[in-house]
Tab-separated table of C-alpha atoms in Angstrom:
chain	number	residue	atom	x	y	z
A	26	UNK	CA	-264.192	19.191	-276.935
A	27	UNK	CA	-264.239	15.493	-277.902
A	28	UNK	CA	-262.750	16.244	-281.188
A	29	UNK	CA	-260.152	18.483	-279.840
A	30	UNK	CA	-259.192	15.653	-277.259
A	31	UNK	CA	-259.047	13.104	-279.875
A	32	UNK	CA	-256.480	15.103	-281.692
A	33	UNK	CA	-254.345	15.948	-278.229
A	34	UNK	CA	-254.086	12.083	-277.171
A	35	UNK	CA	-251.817	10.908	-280.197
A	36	UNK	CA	-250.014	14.191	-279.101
A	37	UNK	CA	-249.676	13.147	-275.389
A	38	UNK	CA	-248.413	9.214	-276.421
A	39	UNK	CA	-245.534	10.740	-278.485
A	40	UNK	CA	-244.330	12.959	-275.635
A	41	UNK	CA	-244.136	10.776	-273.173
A	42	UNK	CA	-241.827	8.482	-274.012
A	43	UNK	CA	-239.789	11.278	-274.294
A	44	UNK	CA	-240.323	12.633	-270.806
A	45	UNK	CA	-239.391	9.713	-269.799
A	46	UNK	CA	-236.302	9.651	-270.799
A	47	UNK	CA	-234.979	12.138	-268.634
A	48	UNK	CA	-234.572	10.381	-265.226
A	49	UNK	CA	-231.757	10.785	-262.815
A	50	UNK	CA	-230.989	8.225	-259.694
A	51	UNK	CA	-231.076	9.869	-256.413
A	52	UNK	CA	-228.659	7.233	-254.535
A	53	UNK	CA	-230.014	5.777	-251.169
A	54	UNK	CA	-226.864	6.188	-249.312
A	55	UNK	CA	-228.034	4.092	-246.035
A	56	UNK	CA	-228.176	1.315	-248.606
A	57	UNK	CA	-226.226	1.369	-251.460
A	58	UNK	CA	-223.075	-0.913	-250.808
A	59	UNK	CA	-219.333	-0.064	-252.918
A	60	UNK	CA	-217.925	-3.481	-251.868
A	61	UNK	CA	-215.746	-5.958	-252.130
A	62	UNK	CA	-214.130	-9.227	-250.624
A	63	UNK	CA	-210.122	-9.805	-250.350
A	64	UNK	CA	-208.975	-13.552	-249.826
A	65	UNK	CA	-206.238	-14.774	-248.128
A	66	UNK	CA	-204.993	-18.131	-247.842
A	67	UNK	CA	-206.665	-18.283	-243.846
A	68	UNK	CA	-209.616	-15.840	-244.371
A	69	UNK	CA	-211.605	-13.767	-245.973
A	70	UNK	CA	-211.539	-9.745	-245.986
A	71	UNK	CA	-215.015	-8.196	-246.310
A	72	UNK	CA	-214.605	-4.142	-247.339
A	73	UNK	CA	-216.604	-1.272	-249.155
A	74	UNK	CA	-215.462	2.468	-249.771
A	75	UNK	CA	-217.766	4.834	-247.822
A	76	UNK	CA	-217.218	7.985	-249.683
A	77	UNK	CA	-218.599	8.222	-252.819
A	78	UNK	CA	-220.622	10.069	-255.623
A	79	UNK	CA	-223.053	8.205	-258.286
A	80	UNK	CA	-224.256	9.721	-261.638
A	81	UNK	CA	-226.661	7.999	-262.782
A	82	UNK	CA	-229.437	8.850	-265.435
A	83	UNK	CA	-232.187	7.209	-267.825
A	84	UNK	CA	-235.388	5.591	-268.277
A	85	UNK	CA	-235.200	2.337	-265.799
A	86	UNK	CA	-237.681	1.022	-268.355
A	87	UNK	CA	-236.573	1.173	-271.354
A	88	UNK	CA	-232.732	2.085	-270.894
A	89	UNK	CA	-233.167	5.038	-273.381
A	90	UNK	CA	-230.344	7.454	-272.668
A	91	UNK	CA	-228.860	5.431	-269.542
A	92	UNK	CA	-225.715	6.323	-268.513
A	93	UNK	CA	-223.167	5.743	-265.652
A	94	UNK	CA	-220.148	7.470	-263.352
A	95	UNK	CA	-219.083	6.557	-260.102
A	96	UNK	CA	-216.821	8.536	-258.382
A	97	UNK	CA	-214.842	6.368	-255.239
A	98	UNK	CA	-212.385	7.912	-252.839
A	99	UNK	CA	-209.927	5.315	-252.171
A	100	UNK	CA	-208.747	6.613	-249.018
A	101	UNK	CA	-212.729	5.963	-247.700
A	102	UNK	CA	-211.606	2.396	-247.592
A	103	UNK	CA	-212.845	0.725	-244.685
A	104	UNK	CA	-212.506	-2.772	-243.383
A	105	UNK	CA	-213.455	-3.007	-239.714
A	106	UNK	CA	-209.646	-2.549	-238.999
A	107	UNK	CA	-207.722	0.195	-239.309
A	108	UNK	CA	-203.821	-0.242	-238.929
A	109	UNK	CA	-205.252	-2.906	-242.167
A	110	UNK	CA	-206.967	0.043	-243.432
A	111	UNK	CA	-204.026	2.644	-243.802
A	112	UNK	CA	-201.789	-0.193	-245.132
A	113	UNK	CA	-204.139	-0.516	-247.505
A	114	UNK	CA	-204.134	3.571	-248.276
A	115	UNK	CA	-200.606	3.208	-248.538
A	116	UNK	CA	-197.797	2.579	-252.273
A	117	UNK	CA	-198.391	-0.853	-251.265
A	118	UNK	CA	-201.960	-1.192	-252.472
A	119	UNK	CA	-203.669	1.588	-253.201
A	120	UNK	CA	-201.544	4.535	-253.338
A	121	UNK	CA	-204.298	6.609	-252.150
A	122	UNK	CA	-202.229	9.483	-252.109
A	123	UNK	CA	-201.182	9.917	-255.417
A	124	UNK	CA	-204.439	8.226	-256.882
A	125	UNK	CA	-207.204	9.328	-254.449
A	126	UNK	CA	-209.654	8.676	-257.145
A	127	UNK	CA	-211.669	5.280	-258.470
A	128	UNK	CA	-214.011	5.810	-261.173
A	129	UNK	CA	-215.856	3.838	-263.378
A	130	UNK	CA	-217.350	5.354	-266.589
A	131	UNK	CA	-220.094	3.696	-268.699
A	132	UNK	CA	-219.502	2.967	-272.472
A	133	UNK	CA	-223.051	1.218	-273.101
A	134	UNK	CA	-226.169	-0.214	-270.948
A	135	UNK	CA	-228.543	-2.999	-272.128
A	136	UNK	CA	-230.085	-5.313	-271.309
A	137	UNK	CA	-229.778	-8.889	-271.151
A	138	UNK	CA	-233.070	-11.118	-269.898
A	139	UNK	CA	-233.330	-9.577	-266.303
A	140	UNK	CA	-229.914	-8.378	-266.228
A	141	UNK	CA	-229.024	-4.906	-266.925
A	142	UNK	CA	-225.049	-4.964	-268.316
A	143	UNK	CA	-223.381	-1.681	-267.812
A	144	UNK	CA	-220.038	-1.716	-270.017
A	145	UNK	CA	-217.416	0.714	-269.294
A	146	UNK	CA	-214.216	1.524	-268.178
A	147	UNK	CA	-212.541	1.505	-264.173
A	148	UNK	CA	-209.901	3.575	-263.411
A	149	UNK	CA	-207.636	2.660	-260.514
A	150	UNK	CA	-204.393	3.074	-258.977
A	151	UNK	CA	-203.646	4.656	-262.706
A	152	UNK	CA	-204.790	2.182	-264.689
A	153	UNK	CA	-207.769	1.984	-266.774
A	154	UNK	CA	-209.729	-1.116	-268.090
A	155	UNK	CA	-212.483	-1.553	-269.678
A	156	UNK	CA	-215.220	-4.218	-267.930
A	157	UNK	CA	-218.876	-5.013	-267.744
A	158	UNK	CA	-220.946	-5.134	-264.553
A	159	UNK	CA	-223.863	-7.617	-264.691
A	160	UNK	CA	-226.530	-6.111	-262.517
A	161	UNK	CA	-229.455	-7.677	-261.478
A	162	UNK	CA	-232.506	-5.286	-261.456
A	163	UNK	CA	-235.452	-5.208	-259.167
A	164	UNK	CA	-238.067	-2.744	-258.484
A	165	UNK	CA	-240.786	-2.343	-255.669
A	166	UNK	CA	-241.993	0.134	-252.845
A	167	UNK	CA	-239.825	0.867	-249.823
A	168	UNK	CA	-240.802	0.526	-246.211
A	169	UNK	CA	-242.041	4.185	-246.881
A	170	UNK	CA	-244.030	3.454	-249.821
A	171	UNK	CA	-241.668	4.999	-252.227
A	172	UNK	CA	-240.918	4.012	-255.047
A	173	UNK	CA	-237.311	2.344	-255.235
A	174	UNK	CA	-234.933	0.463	-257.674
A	175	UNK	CA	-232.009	-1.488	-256.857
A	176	UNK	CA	-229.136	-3.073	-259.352
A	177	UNK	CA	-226.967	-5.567	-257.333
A	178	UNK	CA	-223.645	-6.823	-259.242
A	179	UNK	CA	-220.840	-9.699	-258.143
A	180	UNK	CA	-217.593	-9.611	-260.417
A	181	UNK	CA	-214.001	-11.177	-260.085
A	182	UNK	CA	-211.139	-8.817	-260.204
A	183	UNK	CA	-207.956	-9.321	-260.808
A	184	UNK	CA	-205.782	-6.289	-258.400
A	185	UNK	CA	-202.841	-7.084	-260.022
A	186	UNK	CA	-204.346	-5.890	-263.386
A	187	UNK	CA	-204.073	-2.610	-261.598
A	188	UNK	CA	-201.114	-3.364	-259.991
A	189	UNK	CA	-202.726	-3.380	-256.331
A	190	UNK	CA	-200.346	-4.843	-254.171
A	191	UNK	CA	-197.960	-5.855	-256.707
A	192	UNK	CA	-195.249	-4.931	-254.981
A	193	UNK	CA	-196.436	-5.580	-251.356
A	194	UNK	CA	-194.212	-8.412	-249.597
A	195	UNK	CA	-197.555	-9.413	-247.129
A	196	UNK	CA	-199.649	-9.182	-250.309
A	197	UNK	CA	-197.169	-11.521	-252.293
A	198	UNK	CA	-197.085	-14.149	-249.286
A	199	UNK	CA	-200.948	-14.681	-248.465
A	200	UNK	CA	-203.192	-12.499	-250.562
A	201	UNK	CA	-204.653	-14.164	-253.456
A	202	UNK	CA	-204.782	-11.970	-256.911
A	203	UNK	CA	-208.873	-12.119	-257.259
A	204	UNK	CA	-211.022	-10.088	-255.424
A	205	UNK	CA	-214.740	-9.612	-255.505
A	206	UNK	CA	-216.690	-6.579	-256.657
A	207	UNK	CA	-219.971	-6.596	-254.721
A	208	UNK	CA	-221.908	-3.684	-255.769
A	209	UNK	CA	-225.486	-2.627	-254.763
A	210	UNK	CA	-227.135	0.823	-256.205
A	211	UNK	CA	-230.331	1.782	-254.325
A	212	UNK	CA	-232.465	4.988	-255.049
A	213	UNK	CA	-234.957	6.197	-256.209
A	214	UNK	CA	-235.743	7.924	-260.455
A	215	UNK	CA	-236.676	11.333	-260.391
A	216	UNK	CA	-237.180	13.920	-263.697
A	217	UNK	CA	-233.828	15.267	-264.562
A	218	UNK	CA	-234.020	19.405	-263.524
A	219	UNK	CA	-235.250	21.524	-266.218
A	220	UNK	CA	-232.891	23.158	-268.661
A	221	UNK	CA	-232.658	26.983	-268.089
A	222	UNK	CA	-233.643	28.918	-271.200
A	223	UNK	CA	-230.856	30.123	-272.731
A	224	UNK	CA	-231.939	34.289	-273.498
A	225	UNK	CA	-230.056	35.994	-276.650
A	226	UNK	CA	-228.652	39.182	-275.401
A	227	UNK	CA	-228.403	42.282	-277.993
A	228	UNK	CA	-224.767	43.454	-278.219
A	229	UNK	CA	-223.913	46.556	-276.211
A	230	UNK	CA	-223.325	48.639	-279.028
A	231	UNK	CA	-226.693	47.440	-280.971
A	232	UNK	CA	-229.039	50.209	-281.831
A	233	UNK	CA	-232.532	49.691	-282.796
């Protein structure tokens, strides 16, 4: 039995890395924060989207196989004030309507010191860019003792690279052309669901 265990462990350290690979992030949605912050020349305008889906899969650890989609509905837009709200839904800004959708895809993820830099491409209001979201990774146990990771990211946008309230007079008069991404992912890594085996079926007219 020692022998044969001797043999297995080499065995067991070459699997697990790969086993480890396959993670996907369950989002913590009481949480995890799509936000941003709108200046005008009197005030700020704190936001976030509430309706959204995150893809998310890899090994936090070593970034093997990482990859990235967010999926925002624009018309979940929500900023304490809501004749500001469906102004903001409206051709003015958003076009919510005819572009209901806001996604970023990843390209690449590495990392950078304690930064994790997801590159990739946002698609809004019909235009898509590519850009790189610095997050800022931390790990620990939750007030339930669970296991949790969070990846926090600030980032300067120019709207009017998308054309978001290019042609809005009120946007034109006080709204200044940066706003800031705030972005915080909270969840929890869990084994990706097993593959089902795929079973070779004989052809219907196949005779032994």
């Amino acid at each position: 039995a020692p022998m044969r265990f001797r043999f297995l462990l080499p065995a067991l350290l070459l699997v697990a890395p790969l086993l480890a690979q396959s993670r996907v992030f369950r989002v913590d949605d009481n949480h995890t924060v799509i936000g941003f912050k709108a200046s005008t020349l009197l005030f700020d305008v704190p936001g976030r989207f509430t309706r959204f889906k995150a893809d998310i899969q890899g090994d936090p650890a070593t970034l093997e196989g990482a990859r990235v989609r967010i999926d925002i509905d624009a018309r979940s837009i929500n900023t304490a004030n809501g004749k500001r709200d469906e102004h903001l839904r409206s051709d003015d800004f958003f076009d919510a309507a005819k572009y209901p959708k806001i996604t970023f895809t990843s390209k690449e993820v590495r990392r950078d010191g304690d930064r994790v830099i997801v590159r990739g491409s946002l698609a809004m209001h019909g235009v898509t860019r590519d850009l790189e979201l610095p997050f800022m990774a931390a790990e620990g146990m939750n007030g339930a003792d669970v296991r949790t990771w969070s990846y926090r990211a600030t980032l300067p946008l120019d709207r009017l690279d998308y054309g978001v309230g290019a042609d809005s007079v009120a946007a034109k008069i006080s709204l200044k052309r940066q706003v800031e991404l705030d972005l915080l992912l909270v969840g929890f890594f869990e084994a990706a669901p097993a593959k089902a085996p795929v079973v070779k079926r004989s052809g219907a007219g196949s005779r032994k």
